[in-house]
XYZ file of C-alpha atoms in Angstrom:
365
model
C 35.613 80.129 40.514
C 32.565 82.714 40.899
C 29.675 81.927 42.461
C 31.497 81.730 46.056
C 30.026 85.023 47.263
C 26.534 85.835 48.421
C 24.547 89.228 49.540
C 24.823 92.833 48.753
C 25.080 95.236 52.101
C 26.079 92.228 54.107
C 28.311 89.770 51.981
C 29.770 86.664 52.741
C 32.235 84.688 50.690
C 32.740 81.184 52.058
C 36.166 79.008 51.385
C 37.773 75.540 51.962
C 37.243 72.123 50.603
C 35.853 68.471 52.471
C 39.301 67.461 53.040
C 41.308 70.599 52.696
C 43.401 72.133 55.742
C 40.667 74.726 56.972
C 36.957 75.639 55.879
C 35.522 79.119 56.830
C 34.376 82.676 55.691
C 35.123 86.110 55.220
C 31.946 88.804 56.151
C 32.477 92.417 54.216
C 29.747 94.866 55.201
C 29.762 93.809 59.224
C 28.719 96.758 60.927
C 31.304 98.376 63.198
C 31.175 98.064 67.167
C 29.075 94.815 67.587
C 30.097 92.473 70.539
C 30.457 89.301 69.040
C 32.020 86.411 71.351
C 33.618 82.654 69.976
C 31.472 81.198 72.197
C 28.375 82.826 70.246
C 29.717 81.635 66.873
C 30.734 78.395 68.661
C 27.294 77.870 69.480
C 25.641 77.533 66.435
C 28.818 75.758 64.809
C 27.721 73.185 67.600
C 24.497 72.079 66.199
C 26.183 71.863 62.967
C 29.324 69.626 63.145
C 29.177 66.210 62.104
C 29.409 63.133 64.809
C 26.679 64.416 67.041
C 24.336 61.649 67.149
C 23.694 57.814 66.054
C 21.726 59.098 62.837
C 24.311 61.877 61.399
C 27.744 61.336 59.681
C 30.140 59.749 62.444
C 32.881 61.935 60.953
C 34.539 63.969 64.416
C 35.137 67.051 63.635
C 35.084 69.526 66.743
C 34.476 72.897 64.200
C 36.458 74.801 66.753
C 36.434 78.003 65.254
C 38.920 80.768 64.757
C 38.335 84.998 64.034
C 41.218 85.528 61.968
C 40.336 89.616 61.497
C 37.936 92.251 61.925
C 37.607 92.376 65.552
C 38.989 94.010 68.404
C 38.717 93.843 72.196
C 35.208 91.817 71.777
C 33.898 94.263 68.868
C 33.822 94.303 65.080
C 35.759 96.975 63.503
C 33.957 96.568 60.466
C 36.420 95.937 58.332
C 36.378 91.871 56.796
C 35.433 89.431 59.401
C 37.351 86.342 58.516
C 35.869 82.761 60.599
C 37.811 79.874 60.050
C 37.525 76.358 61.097
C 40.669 73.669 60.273
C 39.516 70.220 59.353
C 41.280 67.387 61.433
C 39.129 64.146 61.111
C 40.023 63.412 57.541
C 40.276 59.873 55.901
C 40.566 60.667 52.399
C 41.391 57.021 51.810
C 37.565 56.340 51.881
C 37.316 57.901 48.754
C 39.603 56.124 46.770
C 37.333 54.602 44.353
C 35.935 57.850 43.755
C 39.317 58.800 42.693
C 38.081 57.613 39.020
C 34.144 57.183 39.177
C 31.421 59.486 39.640
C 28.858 58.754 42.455
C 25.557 58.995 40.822
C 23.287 62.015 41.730
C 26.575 63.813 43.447
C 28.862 66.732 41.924
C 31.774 64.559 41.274
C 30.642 64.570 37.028
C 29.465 68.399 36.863
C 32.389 69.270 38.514
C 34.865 67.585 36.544
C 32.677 68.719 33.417
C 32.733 72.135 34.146
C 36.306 72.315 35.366
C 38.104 70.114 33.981
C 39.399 69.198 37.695
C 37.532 68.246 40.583
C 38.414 67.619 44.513
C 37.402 63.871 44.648
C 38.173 63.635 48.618
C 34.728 64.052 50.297
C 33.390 65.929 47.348
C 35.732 69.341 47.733
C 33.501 72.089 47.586
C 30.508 70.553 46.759
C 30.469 69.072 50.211
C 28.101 69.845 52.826
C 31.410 70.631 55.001
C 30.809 74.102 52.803
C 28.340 74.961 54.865
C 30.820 75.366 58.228
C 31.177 79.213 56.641
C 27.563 80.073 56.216
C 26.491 78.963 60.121
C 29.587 80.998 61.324
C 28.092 84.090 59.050
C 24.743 83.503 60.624
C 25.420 83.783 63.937
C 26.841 87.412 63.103
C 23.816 87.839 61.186
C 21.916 87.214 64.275
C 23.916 89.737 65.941
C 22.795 92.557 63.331
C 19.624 91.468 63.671
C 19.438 92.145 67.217
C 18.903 95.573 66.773
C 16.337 95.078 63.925
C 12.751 94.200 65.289
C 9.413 95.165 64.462
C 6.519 96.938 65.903
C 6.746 97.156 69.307
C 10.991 96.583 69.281
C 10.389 92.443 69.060
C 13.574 91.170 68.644
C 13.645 88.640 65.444
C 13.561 85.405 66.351
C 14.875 82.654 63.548
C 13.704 78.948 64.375
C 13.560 76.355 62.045
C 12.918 72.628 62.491
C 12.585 68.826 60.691
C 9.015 68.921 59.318
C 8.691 66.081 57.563
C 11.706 62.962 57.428
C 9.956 60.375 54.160
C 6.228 60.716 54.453
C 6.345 61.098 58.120
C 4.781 64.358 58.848
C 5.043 66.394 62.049
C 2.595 69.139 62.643
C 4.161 72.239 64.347
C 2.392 75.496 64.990
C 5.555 77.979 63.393
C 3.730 80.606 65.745
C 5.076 79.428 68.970
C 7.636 76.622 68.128
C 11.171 77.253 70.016
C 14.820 76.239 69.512
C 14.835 74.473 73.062
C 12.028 72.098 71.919
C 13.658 71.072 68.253
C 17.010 70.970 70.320
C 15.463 68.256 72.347
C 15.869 65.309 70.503
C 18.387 64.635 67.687
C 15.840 64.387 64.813
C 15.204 68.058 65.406
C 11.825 67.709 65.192
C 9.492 69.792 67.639
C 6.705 67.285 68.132
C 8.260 64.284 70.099
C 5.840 61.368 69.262
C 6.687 61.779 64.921
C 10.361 62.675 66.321
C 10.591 58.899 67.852
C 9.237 57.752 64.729
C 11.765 59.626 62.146
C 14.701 58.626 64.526
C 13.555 54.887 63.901
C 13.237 55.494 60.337
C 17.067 57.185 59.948
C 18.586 54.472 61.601
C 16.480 51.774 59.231
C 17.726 53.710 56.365
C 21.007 53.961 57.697
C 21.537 50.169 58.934
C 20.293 49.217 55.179
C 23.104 51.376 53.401
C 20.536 53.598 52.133
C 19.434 57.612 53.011
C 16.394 59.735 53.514
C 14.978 63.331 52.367
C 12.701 65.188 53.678
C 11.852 68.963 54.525
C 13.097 71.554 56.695
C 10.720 74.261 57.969
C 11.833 77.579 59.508
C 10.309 80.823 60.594
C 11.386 84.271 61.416
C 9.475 86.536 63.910
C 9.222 90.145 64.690
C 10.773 91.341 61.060
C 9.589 94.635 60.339
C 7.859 95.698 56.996
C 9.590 96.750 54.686
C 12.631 94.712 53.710
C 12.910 93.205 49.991
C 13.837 95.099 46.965
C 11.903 95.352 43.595
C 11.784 94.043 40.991
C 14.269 90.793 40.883
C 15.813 91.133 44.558
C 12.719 90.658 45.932
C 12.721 89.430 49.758
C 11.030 85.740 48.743
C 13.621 85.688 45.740
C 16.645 86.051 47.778
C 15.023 83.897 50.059
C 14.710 80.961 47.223
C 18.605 81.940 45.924
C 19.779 81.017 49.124
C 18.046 77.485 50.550
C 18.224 76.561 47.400
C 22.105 77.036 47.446
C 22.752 74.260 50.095
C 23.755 71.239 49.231
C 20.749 68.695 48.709
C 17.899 71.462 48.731
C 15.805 70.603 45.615
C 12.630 72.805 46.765
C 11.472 75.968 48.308
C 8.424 77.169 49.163
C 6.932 79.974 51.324
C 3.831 80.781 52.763
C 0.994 78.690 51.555
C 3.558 76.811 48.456
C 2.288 75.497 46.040
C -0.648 73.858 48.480
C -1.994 77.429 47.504
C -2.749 76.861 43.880
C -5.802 74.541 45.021
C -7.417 77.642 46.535
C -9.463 80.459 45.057
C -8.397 84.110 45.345
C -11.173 84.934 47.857
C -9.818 81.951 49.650
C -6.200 82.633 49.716
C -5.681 86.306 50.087
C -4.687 88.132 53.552
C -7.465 90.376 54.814
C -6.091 93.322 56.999
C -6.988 94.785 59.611
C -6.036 97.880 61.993
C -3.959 96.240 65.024
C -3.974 99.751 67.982
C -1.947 101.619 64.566
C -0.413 98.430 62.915
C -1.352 96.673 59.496
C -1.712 93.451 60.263
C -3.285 90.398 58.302
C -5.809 88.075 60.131
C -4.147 85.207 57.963
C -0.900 84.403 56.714
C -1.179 82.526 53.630
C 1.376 85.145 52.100
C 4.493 83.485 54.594
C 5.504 87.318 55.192
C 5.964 88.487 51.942
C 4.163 90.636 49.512
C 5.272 92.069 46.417
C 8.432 91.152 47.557
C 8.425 92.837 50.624
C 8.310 92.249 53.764
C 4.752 93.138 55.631
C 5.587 92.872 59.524
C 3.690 89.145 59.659
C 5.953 85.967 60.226
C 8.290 84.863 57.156
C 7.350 81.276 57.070
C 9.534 79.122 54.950
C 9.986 75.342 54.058
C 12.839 73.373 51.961
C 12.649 70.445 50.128
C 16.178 67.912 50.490
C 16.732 65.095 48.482
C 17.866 61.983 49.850
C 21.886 61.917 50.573
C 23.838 60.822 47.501
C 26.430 59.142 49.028
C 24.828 55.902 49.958
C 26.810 52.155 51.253
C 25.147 50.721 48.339
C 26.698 49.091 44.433
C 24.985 51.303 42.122
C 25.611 51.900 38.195
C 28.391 54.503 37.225
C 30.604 55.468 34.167
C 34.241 56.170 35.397
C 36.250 59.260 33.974
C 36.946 57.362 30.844
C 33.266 56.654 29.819
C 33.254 53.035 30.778
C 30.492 51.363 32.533
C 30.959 50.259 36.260
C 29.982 50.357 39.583
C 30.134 51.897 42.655
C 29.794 51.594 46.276
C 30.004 54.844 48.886
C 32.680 54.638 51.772
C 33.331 55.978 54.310
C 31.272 58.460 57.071
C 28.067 59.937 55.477
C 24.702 61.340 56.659
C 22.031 59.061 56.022
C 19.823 61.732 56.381
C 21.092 65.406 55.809
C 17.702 66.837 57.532
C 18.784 66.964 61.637
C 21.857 68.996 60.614
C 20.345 71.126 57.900
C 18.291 72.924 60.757
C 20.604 75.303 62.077
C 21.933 75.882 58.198
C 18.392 77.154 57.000
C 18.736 79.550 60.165
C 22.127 80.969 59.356
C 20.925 81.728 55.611
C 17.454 82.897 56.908
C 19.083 85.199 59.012
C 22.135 86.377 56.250
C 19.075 87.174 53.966
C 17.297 89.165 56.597
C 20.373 90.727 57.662
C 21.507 91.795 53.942
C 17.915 93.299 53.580
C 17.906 95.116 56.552
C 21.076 96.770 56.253
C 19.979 97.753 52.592
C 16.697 98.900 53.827
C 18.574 101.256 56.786
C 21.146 102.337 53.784
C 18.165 103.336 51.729
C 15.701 105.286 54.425
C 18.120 106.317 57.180
Protein backbone atom coordinates (compact mmCIF):
# COMPACT_ATOMS: atom_id res chain seq x y z
CA UNK A 1 0.00 0.00 0.00
CA UNK A 2 2.13 3.20 -1.17
CA UNK A 3 1.31 6.36 -0.32
CA UNK A 4 2.22 5.72 3.55
CA UNK A 5 5.45 7.71 3.39
CA UNK A 6 5.99 11.44 3.27
CA UNK A 7 9.22 13.91 2.86
CA UNK A 8 12.55 13.67 1.25
CA UNK A 9 15.67 14.61 3.78
CA UNK A 10 13.39 14.06 6.70
CA UNK A 11 10.86 11.12 6.01
CA UNK A 12 8.26 9.75 7.94
CA UNK A 13 6.25 6.64 7.25
CA UNK A 14 3.27 6.33 9.58
CA UNK A 15 1.52 2.72 10.49
CA UNK A 16 -1.44 1.12 12.39
CA UNK A 17 -5.12 0.97 11.89
CA UNK A 18 -8.40 2.60 14.20
CA UNK A 19 -8.74 -0.58 15.95
CA UNK A 20 -5.50 -2.36 15.35
CA UNK A 21 -3.02 -3.31 18.34
CA UNK A 22 -0.64 -0.16 18.03
CA UNK A 23 -0.56 3.10 15.75
CA UNK A 24 2.80 5.00 15.31
CA UNK A 25 5.79 5.99 13.00
CA UNK A 26 9.09 5.38 11.86
CA UNK A 27 11.43 8.87 11.13
CA UNK A 28 14.54 8.04 8.53
CA UNK A 29 16.72 11.10 8.03
CA UNK A 30 16.64 12.24 12.03
CA UNK A 31 19.71 13.96 12.53
CA UNK A 32 22.18 12.32 14.92
CA UNK A 33 22.78 13.63 18.63
CA UNK A 34 19.44 15.52 19.30
CA UNK A 35 18.03 15.29 22.93
CA UNK A 36 14.68 14.26 22.48
CA UNK A 37 12.67 13.28 25.82
CA UNK A 38 8.97 11.07 25.99
CA UNK A 39 7.77 13.69 27.83
CA UNK A 40 8.43 16.15 24.74
CA UNK A 41 6.70 13.76 22.31
CA UNK A 42 4.15 13.11 25.10
CA UNK A 43 3.33 16.59 25.04
CA UNK A 44 2.05 17.20 21.86
CA UNK A 45 0.44 13.56 21.71
CA UNK A 46 -1.55 15.27 24.67
CA UNK A 47 -3.41 17.83 22.77
CA UNK A 48 -4.12 15.23 20.31
CA UNK A 49 -5.77 12.14 21.94
CA UNK A 50 -9.32 11.72 21.84
CA UNK A 51 -11.62 12.10 25.22
CA UNK A 52 -10.27 15.47 26.19
CA UNK A 53 -13.25 17.53 26.37
CA UNK A 54 -17.28 17.53 26.20
CA UNK A 55 -17.08 18.51 22.34
CA UNK A 56 -14.36 15.81 20.99
CA UNK A 57 -14.78 11.99 20.50
CA UNK A 58 -15.31 10.45 24.14
CA UNK A 59 -13.16 7.54 22.94
CA UNK A 60 -10.15 7.17 26.06
CA UNK A 61 -7.28 6.58 24.69
CA UNK A 62 -4.19 7.76 26.89
CA UNK A 63 -1.63 7.80 23.48
CA UNK A 64 1.09 6.83 25.88
CA UNK A 65 3.81 6.63 23.64
CA UNK A 66 6.72 4.31 23.14
CA UNK A 67 10.54 4.95 21.19
CA UNK A 68 10.99 1.61 19.94
CA UNK A 69 14.68 2.60 18.17
CA UNK A 70 16.96 5.20 17.21
CA UNK A 71 17.88 6.62 20.43
CA UNK A 72 20.31 6.30 23.01
CA UNK A 73 20.99 7.70 26.48
CA UNK A 74 18.43 10.76 25.66
CA UNK A 75 19.92 11.29 21.96
CA UNK A 76 19.07 10.21 18.43
CA UNK A 77 21.55 8.08 16.81
CA UNK A 78 20.19 8.84 13.61
CA UNK A 79 19.45 5.80 12.49
CA UNK A 80 15.18 5.08 12.14
CA UNK A 81 13.30 6.60 14.93
CA UNK A 82 10.40 4.29 15.46
CA UNK A 83 7.23 6.08 17.92
CA UNK A 84 4.61 3.86 18.72
CA UNK A 85 1.43 4.20 20.54
CA UNK A 86 -0.89 0.78 21.36
CA UNK A 87 -4.59 1.34 21.11
CA UNK A 88 -6.57 0.10 24.27
CA UNK A 89 -10.08 1.82 24.23
CA UNK A 90 -11.48 -0.17 21.38
CA UNK A 91 -15.23 -1.17 20.87
CA UNK A 92 -15.23 -2.46 17.51
CA UNK A 93 -18.75 -3.68 18.16
CA UNK A 94 -19.95 -0.07 17.34
CA UNK A 95 -19.21 -0.68 13.97
CA UNK A 96 -21.05 -3.58 13.24
CA UNK A 97 -23.40 -2.28 10.79
CA UNK A 98 -20.62 -0.90 8.99
CA UNK A 99 -19.46 -4.37 8.69
CA UNK A 100 -21.64 -4.40 5.27
CA UNK A 101 -22.59 -0.64 4.44
CA UNK A 102 -20.67 2.25 3.50
CA UNK A 103 -21.09 5.49 5.58
CA UNK A 104 -21.72 8.14 3.10
CA UNK A 105 -18.94 10.79 2.51
CA UNK A 106 -16.33 8.32 4.53
CA UNK A 107 -13.55 5.89 2.98
CA UNK A 108 -15.36 2.77 3.76
CA UNK A 109 -16.50 2.55 -0.47
CA UNK A 110 -13.03 3.89 -1.97
CA UNK A 111 -11.38 1.68 0.14
CA UNK A 112 -13.09 -1.39 -0.55
CA UNK A 113 -13.05 -0.19 -4.35
CA UNK A 114 -9.59 0.22 -4.56
CA UNK A 115 -8.61 -2.79 -2.49
CA UNK A 116 -10.78 -5.07 -2.69
CA UNK A 117 -10.61 -5.23 1.34
CA UNK A 118 -11.13 -2.65 3.74
CA UNK A 119 -10.69 -2.33 7.78
CA UNK A 120 -14.41 -1.59 8.62
CA UNK A 121 -13.61 -1.13 12.56
CA UNK A 122 -13.32 2.69 13.05
CA UNK A 123 -12.40 3.19 9.46
CA UNK A 124 -8.68 1.33 9.56
CA UNK A 125 -6.40 3.59 8.08
CA UNK A 126 -8.51 6.07 6.89
CA UNK A 127 -9.14 7.06 10.46
CA UNK A 128 -8.13 10.16 12.01
CA UNK A 129 -6.39 7.74 14.73
CA UNK A 130 -3.65 7.89 11.61
CA UNK A 131 -2.71 10.92 12.61
CA UNK A 132 -1.17 9.62 16.29
CA UNK A 133 2.21 9.07 13.91
CA UNK A 134 2.41 12.44 12.28
CA UNK A 135 2.09 14.57 15.89
CA UNK A 136 4.78 12.14 17.32
CA UNK A 137 7.01 13.09 13.98
CA UNK A 138 6.32 16.70 14.66
CA UNK A 139 7.45 17.09 17.84
CA UNK A 140 10.96 15.75 16.50
CA UNK A 141 10.48 18.06 13.78
CA UNK A 142 10.32 20.77 16.27
CA UNK A 143 13.42 19.56 17.69
CA UNK A 144 15.36 20.02 14.22
CA UNK A 145 13.93 23.06 13.95
CA UNK A 146 15.38 24.37 16.99
CA UNK A 147 18.49 24.99 15.53
CA UNK A 148 16.98 26.52 12.31
CA UNK A 149 15.93 30.28 12.81
CA UNK A 150 16.17 33.26 10.87
CA UNK A 151 17.79 36.58 10.93
CA UNK A 152 18.82 37.42 14.08
CA UNK A 153 18.89 33.34 15.38
CA UNK A 154 14.76 33.55 16.11
CA UNK A 155 13.91 30.30 16.94
CA UNK A 156 10.75 29.08 14.68
CA UNK A 157 7.83 29.21 16.35
CA UNK A 158 4.73 26.91 14.85
CA UNK A 159 1.19 28.01 16.27
CA UNK A 160 -1.87 27.25 14.77
CA UNK A 161 -5.44 27.73 15.99
CA UNK A 162 -9.56 27.23 15.24
CA UNK A 163 -10.31 30.20 12.96
CA UNK A 164 -13.50 29.77 12.00
CA UNK A 165 -16.09 26.65 13.54
CA UNK A 166 -19.59 27.13 10.72
CA UNK A 167 -19.74 30.78 9.87
CA UNK A 168 -18.51 31.82 13.19
CA UNK A 169 -15.43 33.76 12.56
CA UNK A 170 -12.69 34.63 15.05
CA UNK A 171 -10.28 37.33 14.19
CA UNK A 172 -6.67 36.58 15.38
CA UNK A 173 -3.65 38.69 14.62
CA UNK A 174 -1.17 35.38 13.37
CA UNK A 175 1.64 38.01 14.34
CA UNK A 176 1.45 37.64 18.00
CA UNK A 177 -1.07 34.75 18.67
CA UNK A 178 0.49 32.02 21.23
CA UNK A 179 -0.06 28.32 22.05
CA UNK A 180 -0.94 29.27 25.80
CA UNK A 181 -3.90 31.42 24.59
CA UNK A 182 -5.49 28.68 21.93
CA UNK A 183 -4.62 26.12 24.80
CA UNK A 184 -6.99 28.01 26.96
CA UNK A 185 -10.19 26.86 26.15
CA UNK A 186 -11.12 23.56 24.42
CA UNK A 187 -12.40 25.08 21.13
CA UNK A 188 -8.83 26.12 20.53
CA UNK A 189 -9.71 29.24 19.49
CA UNK A 190 -7.48 32.35 20.55
CA UNK A 191 -10.18 34.97 20.89
CA UNK A 192 -12.38 33.88 23.94
CA UNK A 193 -15.74 35.72 23.27
CA UNK A 194 -16.22 33.62 19.38
CA UNK A 195 -14.50 30.62 21.46
CA UNK A 196 -17.74 30.60 23.94
CA UNK A 197 -19.77 30.85 20.98
CA UNK A 198 -18.19 27.80 18.80
CA UNK A 199 -18.17 25.66 22.08
CA UNK A 200 -22.08 26.30 22.17
CA UNK A 201 -22.37 25.55 18.63
CA UNK A 202 -20.27 21.92 18.89
CA UNK A 203 -22.28 20.79 21.55
CA UNK A 204 -25.73 21.87 19.50
CA UNK A 205 -24.35 19.95 16.68
CA UNK A 206 -23.32 17.26 18.75
CA UNK A 207 -26.60 16.86 21.05
CA UNK A 208 -28.57 16.83 17.49
CA UNK A 209 -26.49 13.77 16.05
CA UNK A 210 -25.03 15.98 13.58
CA UNK A 211 -21.13 17.58 13.02
CA UNK A 212 -19.41 20.77 12.08
CA UNK A 213 -16.43 22.02 9.68
CA UNK A 214 -14.67 24.72 9.76
CA UNK A 215 -10.97 26.05 9.31
CA UNK A 216 -7.79 25.71 10.97
CA UNK A 217 -5.24 28.55 10.77
CA UNK A 218 -1.53 28.20 11.62
CA UNK A 219 1.62 30.21 11.34
CA UNK A 220 5.28 29.68 11.49
CA UNK A 221 7.76 32.42 12.66
CA UNK A 222 11.37 33.16 12.36
CA UNK A 223 11.91 30.66 9.12
CA UNK A 224 14.73 31.80 7.25
CA UNK A 225 14.73 32.49 3.40
CA UNK A 226 15.46 30.22 1.47
CA UNK A 227 13.72 26.89 1.95
CA UNK A 228 11.45 25.38 -1.01
CA UNK A 229 12.70 23.71 -4.05
CA UNK A 230 11.88 24.54 -7.76
CA UNK A 231 10.00 23.76 -9.85
CA UNK A 232 7.21 21.14 -8.40
CA UNK A 233 8.62 20.82 -4.67
CA UNK A 234 8.03 24.14 -4.13
CA UNK A 235 7.73 25.22 -0.27
CA UNK A 236 3.70 26.25 -0.70
CA UNK A 237 3.33 22.87 -2.74
CA UNK A 238 4.60 20.65 -0.12
CA UNK A 239 2.82 22.73 2.11
CA UNK A 240 -0.71 21.96 0.18
CA UNK A 241 0.50 17.93 -0.20
CA UNK A 242 0.53 17.73 3.33
CA UNK A 243 -2.79 19.56 5.10
CA UNK A 244 -4.38 18.36 2.48
CA UNK A 245 -3.35 14.72 3.48
CA UNK A 246 -5.31 14.72 6.84
CA UNK A 247 -8.27 13.29 7.12
CA UNK A 248 -11.27 15.80 6.48
CA UNK A 249 -9.02 18.71 4.97
CA UNK A 250 -10.88 19.69 1.74
CA UNK A 251 -8.96 23.21 1.34
CA UNK A 252 -5.73 25.01 1.61
CA UNK A 253 -4.83 28.25 1.23
CA UNK A 254 -1.85 30.52 2.07
CA UNK A 255 -1.19 33.97 2.33
CA UNK A 256 -3.90 36.14 0.98
CA UNK A 257 -6.05 32.63 -0.67
CA UNK A 258 -8.06 33.00 -2.91
CA UNK A 259 -9.50 36.42 -1.03
CA UNK A 260 -6.49 37.65 -3.26
CA UNK A 261 -7.98 37.22 -6.66
CA UNK A 262 -10.40 40.31 -5.84
CA UNK A 263 -7.30 42.52 -5.71
CA UNK A 264 -5.24 44.21 -8.39
CA UNK A 265 -1.50 43.55 -8.80
CA UNK A 266 -0.53 47.01 -7.46
CA UNK A 267 -2.79 46.06 -4.64
CA UNK A 268 -1.59 42.69 -3.76
CA UNK A 269 2.11 42.57 -4.24
CA UNK A 270 4.81 42.82 -1.25
CA UNK A 271 6.86 46.00 -1.45
CA UNK A 272 10.40 45.57 0.17
CA UNK A 273 12.28 47.33 1.94
CA UNK A 274 15.95 47.37 3.58
CA UNK A 275 15.38 46.21 7.39
CA UNK A 276 19.44 47.37 9.19
CA UNK A 277 20.74 44.54 6.10
CA UNK A 278 17.51 42.35 5.85
CA UNK A 279 14.89 42.07 2.90
CA UNK A 280 11.92 42.42 4.36
CA UNK A 281 8.30 43.10 2.92
CA UNK A 282 6.12 45.89 4.53
CA UNK A 283 3.10 43.44 3.75
CA UNK A 284 2.52 39.92 3.71
CA UNK A 285 -0.05 39.11 1.28
CA UNK A 286 2.49 36.41 -0.12
CA UNK A 287 1.93 34.09 3.49
CA UNK A 288 5.90 33.58 3.30
CA UNK A 289 6.34 32.24 0.12
CA UNK A 290 7.58 33.36 -3.19
CA UNK A 291 8.40 31.46 -6.12
CA UNK A 292 8.25 28.74 -3.95
CA UNK A 293 10.58 29.81 -1.57
CA UNK A 294 10.73 30.83 1.45
CA UNK A 295 11.49 34.85 1.96
CA UNK A 296 12.26 35.22 5.85
CA UNK A 297 8.43 36.80 6.44
CA UNK A 298 5.84 34.60 8.43
CA UNK A 299 4.41 31.36 6.54
CA UNK A 300 0.80 31.98 7.15
CA UNK A 301 -1.44 29.10 6.37
CA UNK A 302 -5.22 28.13 6.67
CA UNK A 303 -7.18 24.64 6.05
CA UNK A 304 -10.45 24.05 5.08
CA UNK A 305 -12.28 20.63 7.06
CA UNK A 306 -15.38 19.29 6.11
CA UNK A 307 -17.89 18.41 8.51
CA UNK A 308 -17.19 14.81 10.31
CA UNK A 309 -18.67 11.94 8.30
CA UNK A 310 -19.55 9.83 10.88
CA UNK A 311 -22.69 11.40 12.15
CA UNK A 312 -25.70 9.65 14.89
CA UNK A 313 -28.00 10.24 12.12
CA UNK A 314 -30.24 7.46 9.37
CA UNK A 315 -28.90 8.53 6.18
CA UNK A 316 -29.15 6.78 2.57
CA UNK A 317 -26.46 4.03 1.75
CA UNK A 318 -25.92 1.06 -0.72
CA UNK A 319 -24.43 -1.96 1.24
CA UNK A 320 -21.49 -4.09 -0.33
CA UNK A 321 -23.94 -5.84 -2.53
CA UNK A 322 -25.40 -2.71 -4.31
CA UNK A 323 -28.66 -2.66 -2.47
CA UNK A 324 -30.26 0.38 -1.17
CA UNK A 325 -30.39 1.00 2.70
CA UNK A 326 -29.67 2.95 5.47
CA UNK A 327 -27.45 3.85 7.94
CA UNK A 328 -26.96 5.26 11.27
CA UNK A 329 -23.19 6.09 12.88
CA UNK A 330 -22.33 4.41 16.34
CA UNK A 331 -20.36 4.66 18.51
CA UNK A 332 -17.63 7.64 19.83
CA UNK A 333 -17.05 10.30 17.08
CA UNK A 334 -15.92 13.96 16.86
CA UNK A 335 -18.65 16.14 16.14
CA UNK A 336 -16.32 18.53 15.15
CA UNK A 337 -12.74 17.41 14.00
CA UNK A 338 -11.46 21.26 14.27
CA UNK A 339 -10.23 21.50 18.33
CA UNK A 340 -8.06 18.41 17.70
CA UNK A 341 -6.86 19.17 14.21
CA UNK A 342 -4.77 22.12 15.80
CA UNK A 343 -1.84 20.49 17.03
CA UNK A 344 -1.99 18.09 13.66
CA UNK A 345 -1.56 21.18 11.24
CA UNK A 346 1.53 21.99 13.62
CA UNK A 347 3.20 18.62 13.44
CA UNK A 348 2.89 18.67 9.45
CA UNK A 349 3.80 22.45 9.37
CA UNK A 350 6.74 21.71 11.16
CA UNK A 351 7.68 18.05 9.14
CA UNK A 352 7.47 20.31 5.97
CA UNK A 353 9.73 22.95 7.38
CA UNK A 354 11.94 20.46 8.80
CA UNK A 355 12.26 18.32 5.40
CA UNK A 356 13.10 21.73 3.67
CA UNK A 357 15.54 22.78 5.93
CA UNK A 358 17.52 19.79 6.09
CA UNK A 359 17.46 19.79 2.15
CA UNK A 360 18.37 23.36 2.08
CA UNK A 361 21.59 22.65 4.70
CA UNK A 362 22.31 19.37 2.36
CA UNK A 363 22.36 21.64 -0.63
CA UNK A 364 24.50 24.94 0.66
CA UNK A 365 26.48 23.56 3.60
Amino acid sequence: MPGNSFGSAFRVTTFGESHGPAVGVVIDGCPPRLAVTVEEIQRELDRRRPGQSAITTQRREADEVEILSGMHEGLTLGTPLALMVRNQDVRSGDYEEMRTKFRPSHADYTYKAKYGIRAWQGGGRASARETVGRVAAGAIARKVLAGAGGAGNRPIDVVAWVERVADLEAAVDAATVTRDAVDANIARCPEASTAEKMIARIDEARKAGDSLGGVVAAVARGVPSGLGEPVFDKLEADLAKAMLSLPAAKGFEIGSGFAGTLLTGSQHNDPFYDASGRVRTRTNRSGGVQGGISNGEDIVIRVAFKPTATILREQETVDEDGHDTTIKGRGRHDPCVLPRAVPIVEAMLALVLADHFLRQRGQCG
